[in-house]
Short mmCIF file of N, CA and C in Angstrom, two decimals:
data_model
loop_
_atom_site.label_atom_id
_atom_site.label_comp_id
_atom_site.label_asym_id
_atom_site.label_seq_id
_atom_site.Cartn_x
_atom_site.Cartn_y
_atom_site.Cartn_z
N UNK A 679 111.02 204.87 -19.58
CA UNK A 679 110.00 205.91 -19.52
C UNK A 679 108.93 205.53 -18.49
N UNK A 680 108.27 206.50 -17.96
CA UNK A 680 107.26 206.27 -16.94
C UNK A 680 105.99 205.64 -17.53
N UNK A 681 105.20 205.08 -16.62
CA UNK A 681 103.90 204.51 -16.95
C UNK A 681 102.84 205.34 -16.24
N UNK A 682 101.74 205.62 -16.93
CA UNK A 682 100.62 206.33 -16.33
C UNK A 682 99.44 205.38 -16.30
N UNK A 683 98.75 205.35 -15.17
CA UNK A 683 97.52 204.56 -15.08
C UNK A 683 96.34 205.50 -14.92
N UNK A 684 95.23 205.11 -15.52
CA UNK A 684 93.99 205.87 -15.41
C UNK A 684 92.91 204.90 -14.98
N UNK A 685 92.49 205.02 -13.73
CA UNK A 685 91.44 204.16 -13.20
C UNK A 685 90.13 204.92 -13.21
N UNK A 686 89.17 204.41 -13.98
CA UNK A 686 87.84 205.00 -14.05
C UNK A 686 86.95 204.29 -13.04
N UNK A 687 86.28 205.08 -12.19
CA UNK A 687 85.48 204.54 -11.10
C UNK A 687 84.04 204.99 -11.26
N UNK A 688 83.13 204.02 -11.34
CA UNK A 688 81.69 204.33 -11.37
C UNK A 688 81.14 204.06 -9.97
N UNK A 689 80.57 205.09 -9.38
CA UNK A 689 80.06 205.03 -8.01
C UNK A 689 78.56 204.76 -7.98
N UNK A 690 78.12 204.28 -6.84
CA UNK A 690 76.68 204.19 -6.63
C UNK A 690 76.11 205.61 -6.67
N UNK A 691 74.94 205.73 -7.21
CA UNK A 691 74.32 207.03 -7.42
C UNK A 691 74.29 207.86 -6.14
N UNK A 692 74.75 209.11 -6.27
CA UNK A 692 74.68 210.07 -5.17
C UNK A 692 75.74 209.91 -4.09
N UNK A 693 76.73 209.06 -4.29
CA UNK A 693 77.72 208.80 -3.23
C UNK A 693 79.06 209.50 -3.45
N UNK A 694 79.19 210.27 -4.52
CA UNK A 694 80.50 210.85 -4.82
C UNK A 694 81.08 211.68 -3.67
N UNK A 695 80.33 212.59 -3.06
CA UNK A 695 80.94 213.38 -1.97
C UNK A 695 81.48 212.50 -0.84
N UNK A 696 80.72 211.49 -0.46
CA UNK A 696 81.16 210.60 0.61
C UNK A 696 82.35 209.75 0.17
N UNK A 697 82.35 209.32 -1.09
CA UNK A 697 83.46 208.51 -1.60
C UNK A 697 84.75 209.32 -1.62
N UNK A 698 84.68 210.57 -2.06
CA UNK A 698 85.86 211.44 -2.07
C UNK A 698 86.36 211.65 -0.65
N UNK A 699 85.45 211.94 0.26
CA UNK A 699 85.85 212.15 1.66
C UNK A 699 86.52 210.89 2.23
N UNK A 700 85.95 209.74 1.97
CA UNK A 700 86.53 208.48 2.47
C UNK A 700 87.90 208.22 1.85
N UNK A 701 88.05 208.50 0.57
CA UNK A 701 89.32 208.33 -0.13
C UNK A 701 90.40 209.19 0.53
N UNK A 702 90.06 210.44 0.78
CA UNK A 702 91.02 211.37 1.38
C UNK A 702 91.34 210.99 2.82
N UNK A 703 90.31 210.68 3.61
CA UNK A 703 90.53 210.28 5.00
C UNK A 703 91.38 209.01 5.09
N UNK A 704 91.20 208.11 4.14
CA UNK A 704 91.91 206.83 4.12
C UNK A 704 93.39 207.04 3.80
N UNK A 705 93.74 208.20 3.23
CA UNK A 705 95.14 208.47 2.90
C UNK A 705 95.68 207.56 1.81
N UNK A 706 94.86 207.32 0.82
CA UNK A 706 95.20 206.38 -0.24
C UNK A 706 96.55 206.70 -0.88
N UNK A 707 96.76 207.95 -1.29
CA UNK A 707 98.01 208.29 -2.00
C UNK A 707 99.21 208.21 -1.07
N UNK A 708 99.07 208.67 0.15
CA UNK A 708 100.19 208.58 1.10
C UNK A 708 100.58 207.13 1.34
N UNK A 709 99.58 206.29 1.49
CA UNK A 709 99.85 204.88 1.72
C UNK A 709 100.52 204.23 0.51
N UNK A 710 100.08 204.61 -0.66
CA UNK A 710 100.69 204.10 -1.89
C UNK A 710 102.15 204.53 -1.99
N UNK A 711 102.41 205.79 -1.70
CA UNK A 711 103.78 206.31 -1.76
C UNK A 711 104.70 205.63 -0.76
N UNK A 712 104.17 205.33 0.42
CA UNK A 712 104.95 204.66 1.45
C UNK A 712 105.23 203.21 1.07
N UNK A 713 104.29 202.59 0.39
CA UNK A 713 104.36 201.17 0.08
C UNK A 713 105.20 200.86 -1.15
N UNK A 714 105.07 201.66 -2.21
CA UNK A 714 105.72 201.38 -3.49
C UNK A 714 106.66 202.53 -3.86
N UNK A 715 107.98 202.32 -3.80
CA UNK A 715 108.93 203.39 -4.12
C UNK A 715 108.77 203.94 -5.55
N UNK A 716 108.26 203.13 -6.46
CA UNK A 716 108.10 203.56 -7.85
C UNK A 716 106.85 204.37 -8.13
N UNK A 717 106.08 204.68 -7.10
CA UNK A 717 104.91 205.54 -7.24
C UNK A 717 105.39 206.99 -7.23
N UNK A 718 105.10 207.74 -8.28
CA UNK A 718 105.61 209.11 -8.39
C UNK A 718 104.60 210.17 -7.99
N UNK A 719 103.40 210.09 -8.53
CA UNK A 719 102.35 211.04 -8.16
C UNK A 719 101.00 210.54 -8.62
N UNK A 720 99.94 211.16 -8.11
CA UNK A 720 98.59 210.79 -8.51
C UNK A 720 97.64 211.97 -8.31
N UNK A 721 96.50 211.87 -8.98
CA UNK A 721 95.44 212.86 -8.86
C UNK A 721 94.11 212.12 -8.75
N UNK A 722 93.26 212.55 -7.82
CA UNK A 722 91.88 212.08 -7.76
C UNK A 722 91.05 213.14 -8.44
N UNK A 723 90.32 212.75 -9.47
CA UNK A 723 89.59 213.71 -10.29
C UNK A 723 88.09 213.42 -10.28
N UNK A 724 87.30 214.47 -10.15
CA UNK A 724 85.86 214.34 -10.36
C UNK A 724 85.62 214.54 -11.85
N UNK A 725 84.85 213.66 -12.46
CA UNK A 725 84.59 213.72 -13.89
C UNK A 725 83.48 214.74 -14.15
N UNK A 726 83.80 215.76 -14.91
CA UNK A 726 82.83 216.82 -15.24
C UNK A 726 81.64 216.22 -15.99
N UNK A 727 80.44 216.60 -15.56
CA UNK A 727 79.24 216.15 -16.24
C UNK A 727 78.84 214.72 -15.93
N UNK A 728 79.56 214.06 -15.04
CA UNK A 728 79.25 212.67 -14.66
C UNK A 728 79.34 212.58 -13.14
N UNK A 729 78.27 212.95 -12.43
CA UNK A 729 78.34 213.07 -10.97
C UNK A 729 78.59 211.77 -10.21
N UNK A 730 78.49 210.64 -10.88
CA UNK A 730 78.73 209.37 -10.20
C UNK A 730 80.03 208.71 -10.66
N UNK A 731 80.96 209.54 -11.15
CA UNK A 731 82.23 209.01 -11.64
C UNK A 731 83.42 209.75 -11.03
N UNK A 732 84.48 209.01 -10.82
CA UNK A 732 85.78 209.55 -10.43
C UNK A 732 86.82 208.95 -11.34
N UNK A 733 87.96 209.59 -11.40
CA UNK A 733 89.10 209.05 -12.13
C UNK A 733 90.33 209.24 -11.26
N UNK A 734 91.19 208.24 -11.26
CA UNK A 734 92.47 208.35 -10.56
C UNK A 734 93.57 208.19 -11.59
N UNK A 735 94.34 209.26 -11.76
CA UNK A 735 95.50 209.25 -12.66
C UNK A 735 96.72 209.10 -11.78
N UNK A 736 97.56 208.10 -12.08
CA UNK A 736 98.78 207.86 -11.31
C UNK A 736 99.95 207.70 -12.25
N UNK A 737 101.12 208.10 -11.79
CA UNK A 737 102.34 207.94 -12.58
C UNK A 737 103.33 207.11 -11.78
N UNK A 738 103.94 206.17 -12.48
CA UNK A 738 104.85 205.17 -11.90
C UNK A 738 106.18 205.21 -12.63
N UNK A 739 107.24 204.86 -11.95
CA UNK A 739 108.56 204.86 -12.59
C UNK A 739 108.62 203.90 -13.77
N UNK A 740 107.89 202.78 -13.65
CA UNK A 740 107.88 201.77 -14.71
C UNK A 740 106.73 200.80 -14.46
N UNK A 741 106.52 199.88 -15.38
CA UNK A 741 105.41 198.93 -15.25
C UNK A 741 105.61 198.01 -14.05
N UNK A 742 106.85 197.70 -13.72
CA UNK A 742 107.11 196.83 -12.56
C UNK A 742 106.59 197.47 -11.28
N UNK A 743 106.71 198.78 -11.14
CA UNK A 743 106.20 199.47 -9.96
C UNK A 743 104.67 199.39 -9.92
N UNK A 744 104.04 199.62 -11.06
CA UNK A 744 102.58 199.50 -11.13
C UNK A 744 102.15 198.08 -10.80
N UNK A 745 102.81 197.10 -11.40
CA UNK A 745 102.47 195.69 -11.15
C UNK A 745 102.65 195.32 -9.68
N UNK A 746 103.67 195.87 -9.03
CA UNK A 746 103.88 195.61 -7.60
C UNK A 746 102.71 196.15 -6.79
N UNK A 747 102.19 197.29 -7.19
CA UNK A 747 101.05 197.88 -6.49
C UNK A 747 99.79 197.03 -6.67
N UNK A 748 99.57 196.55 -7.88
CA UNK A 748 98.36 195.77 -8.17
C UNK A 748 98.24 194.54 -7.28
N UNK A 749 99.36 193.92 -6.94
CA UNK A 749 99.31 192.69 -6.15
C UNK A 749 99.60 192.92 -4.66
N UNK A 750 99.79 194.15 -4.26
CA UNK A 750 100.16 194.44 -2.88
C UNK A 750 98.95 194.33 -1.94
N UNK A 751 99.10 193.72 -0.77
CA UNK A 751 97.99 193.58 0.18
C UNK A 751 97.43 194.92 0.68
N UNK A 752 98.22 195.97 0.71
CA UNK A 752 97.71 197.29 1.11
C UNK A 752 96.64 197.74 0.14
N UNK A 753 96.86 197.51 -1.14
CA UNK A 753 95.86 197.87 -2.15
C UNK A 753 94.57 197.09 -1.92
N UNK A 754 94.69 195.82 -1.60
CA UNK A 754 93.50 195.01 -1.32
C UNK A 754 92.69 195.59 -0.15
N UNK A 755 93.38 196.03 0.88
CA UNK A 755 92.69 196.62 2.04
C UNK A 755 92.02 197.94 1.67
N UNK A 756 92.70 198.75 0.86
CA UNK A 756 92.09 200.00 0.41
C UNK A 756 90.80 199.73 -0.37
N UNK A 757 90.90 198.79 -1.31
CA UNK A 757 89.72 198.47 -2.12
C UNK A 757 88.57 197.96 -1.25
N UNK A 758 88.88 197.13 -0.28
CA UNK A 758 87.84 196.60 0.60
C UNK A 758 87.17 197.73 1.39
N UNK A 759 87.95 198.70 1.84
CA UNK A 759 87.41 199.81 2.62
C UNK A 759 86.49 200.72 1.80
N UNK A 760 86.71 200.79 0.50
CA UNK A 760 85.95 201.71 -0.34
C UNK A 760 84.93 201.01 -1.24
N UNK A 761 84.88 199.70 -1.21
CA UNK A 761 84.05 198.91 -2.13
C UNK A 761 82.57 199.26 -2.05
N UNK A 762 82.08 199.64 -0.88
CA UNK A 762 80.65 199.92 -0.74
C UNK A 762 80.18 201.15 -1.52
N UNK A 763 81.13 201.96 -2.01
CA UNK A 763 80.77 203.12 -2.84
C UNK A 763 80.62 202.75 -4.32
N UNK A 764 81.12 201.60 -4.73
CA UNK A 764 81.21 201.25 -6.14
C UNK A 764 79.91 200.70 -6.72
N UNK A 765 79.58 201.14 -7.94
CA UNK A 765 78.46 200.59 -8.69
C UNK A 765 78.94 199.40 -9.52
N UNK A 766 80.23 199.40 -9.87
CA UNK A 766 80.83 198.32 -10.64
C UNK A 766 82.33 198.35 -10.43
N UNK A 767 82.99 197.31 -10.86
CA UNK A 767 84.45 197.23 -10.70
C UNK A 767 85.14 198.34 -11.49
N UNK A 768 86.13 199.02 -10.89
CA UNK A 768 86.87 200.05 -11.63
C UNK A 768 87.60 199.45 -12.84
N UNK A 769 87.78 200.29 -13.84
CA UNK A 769 88.49 199.90 -15.06
C UNK A 769 89.77 200.72 -15.15
N UNK A 770 90.89 200.04 -15.38
CA UNK A 770 92.18 200.74 -15.44
C UNK A 770 92.83 200.53 -16.79
N UNK A 771 93.35 201.62 -17.34
CA UNK A 771 94.15 201.57 -18.56
C UNK A 771 95.53 202.08 -18.24
N UNK A 772 96.54 201.51 -18.91
CA UNK A 772 97.92 201.95 -18.74
C UNK A 772 98.38 202.67 -20.00
N UNK A 773 99.23 203.66 -19.78
CA UNK A 773 99.78 204.45 -20.88
C UNK A 773 101.29 204.55 -20.68
N UNK A 774 102.03 204.48 -21.75
CA UNK A 774 103.47 204.68 -21.71
C UNK A 774 103.75 206.13 -22.10
N UNK A 775 104.48 206.83 -21.27
CA UNK A 775 104.81 208.22 -21.54
C UNK A 775 105.86 208.29 -22.65
N UNK A 776 105.54 209.03 -23.67
CA UNK A 776 106.48 209.20 -24.79
C UNK A 776 107.03 210.62 -24.88
N UNK A 777 106.31 211.57 -24.34
CA UNK A 777 106.78 212.95 -24.34
C UNK A 777 106.06 213.70 -23.22
N UNK A 778 106.70 214.72 -22.70
CA UNK A 778 106.13 215.52 -21.62
C UNK A 778 106.34 216.99 -21.94
N UNK A 779 105.34 217.80 -21.67
CA UNK A 779 105.47 219.25 -21.75
C UNK A 779 104.88 219.81 -20.47
N UNK A 780 105.62 220.65 -19.81
CA UNK A 780 105.12 221.35 -18.63
C UNK A 780 105.45 222.82 -18.79
N UNK A 781 104.42 223.64 -18.67
CA UNK A 781 104.62 225.09 -18.78
C UNK A 781 105.16 225.61 -17.46
N UNK A 782 106.23 226.34 -17.52
CA UNK A 782 106.78 227.00 -16.33
C UNK A 782 106.23 228.41 -16.27
N UNK A 783 105.57 228.74 -15.18
CA UNK A 783 104.94 230.07 -15.06
C UNK A 783 105.98 231.13 -14.86
#
C-alpha cells in the first residue's frame, strides 16, 4: 500500500506569498518526480485561517521511496534554497493508506 506524507511548514510572518512563489519557481515537485521513481503525486496547500503556514501532502509507492527522498542530496539543496522562509523546522507525519475513495464526475 502507498505511504502519504504530510509536512507542516511554519513560515516567518508575512512571507507566505513569497514562499509559495519560490517553491513553484524552484520546481520542487518536478525535481522530486525526476529524482525518486516512487514519488506519485503531491499538493502544496495553504492552511486556511493560518496565513503563516503551508502543508505539503505527498504520496509515495512505499516507505522505501519516501526514505530515499529524505536522504537524497536534491532534497537537501531544496531545503537550503527555501530555509530563509522558515520560522521553525518543518514537521512531517507519515500515513499508511488503507482505503481510497475517489468520486468520478
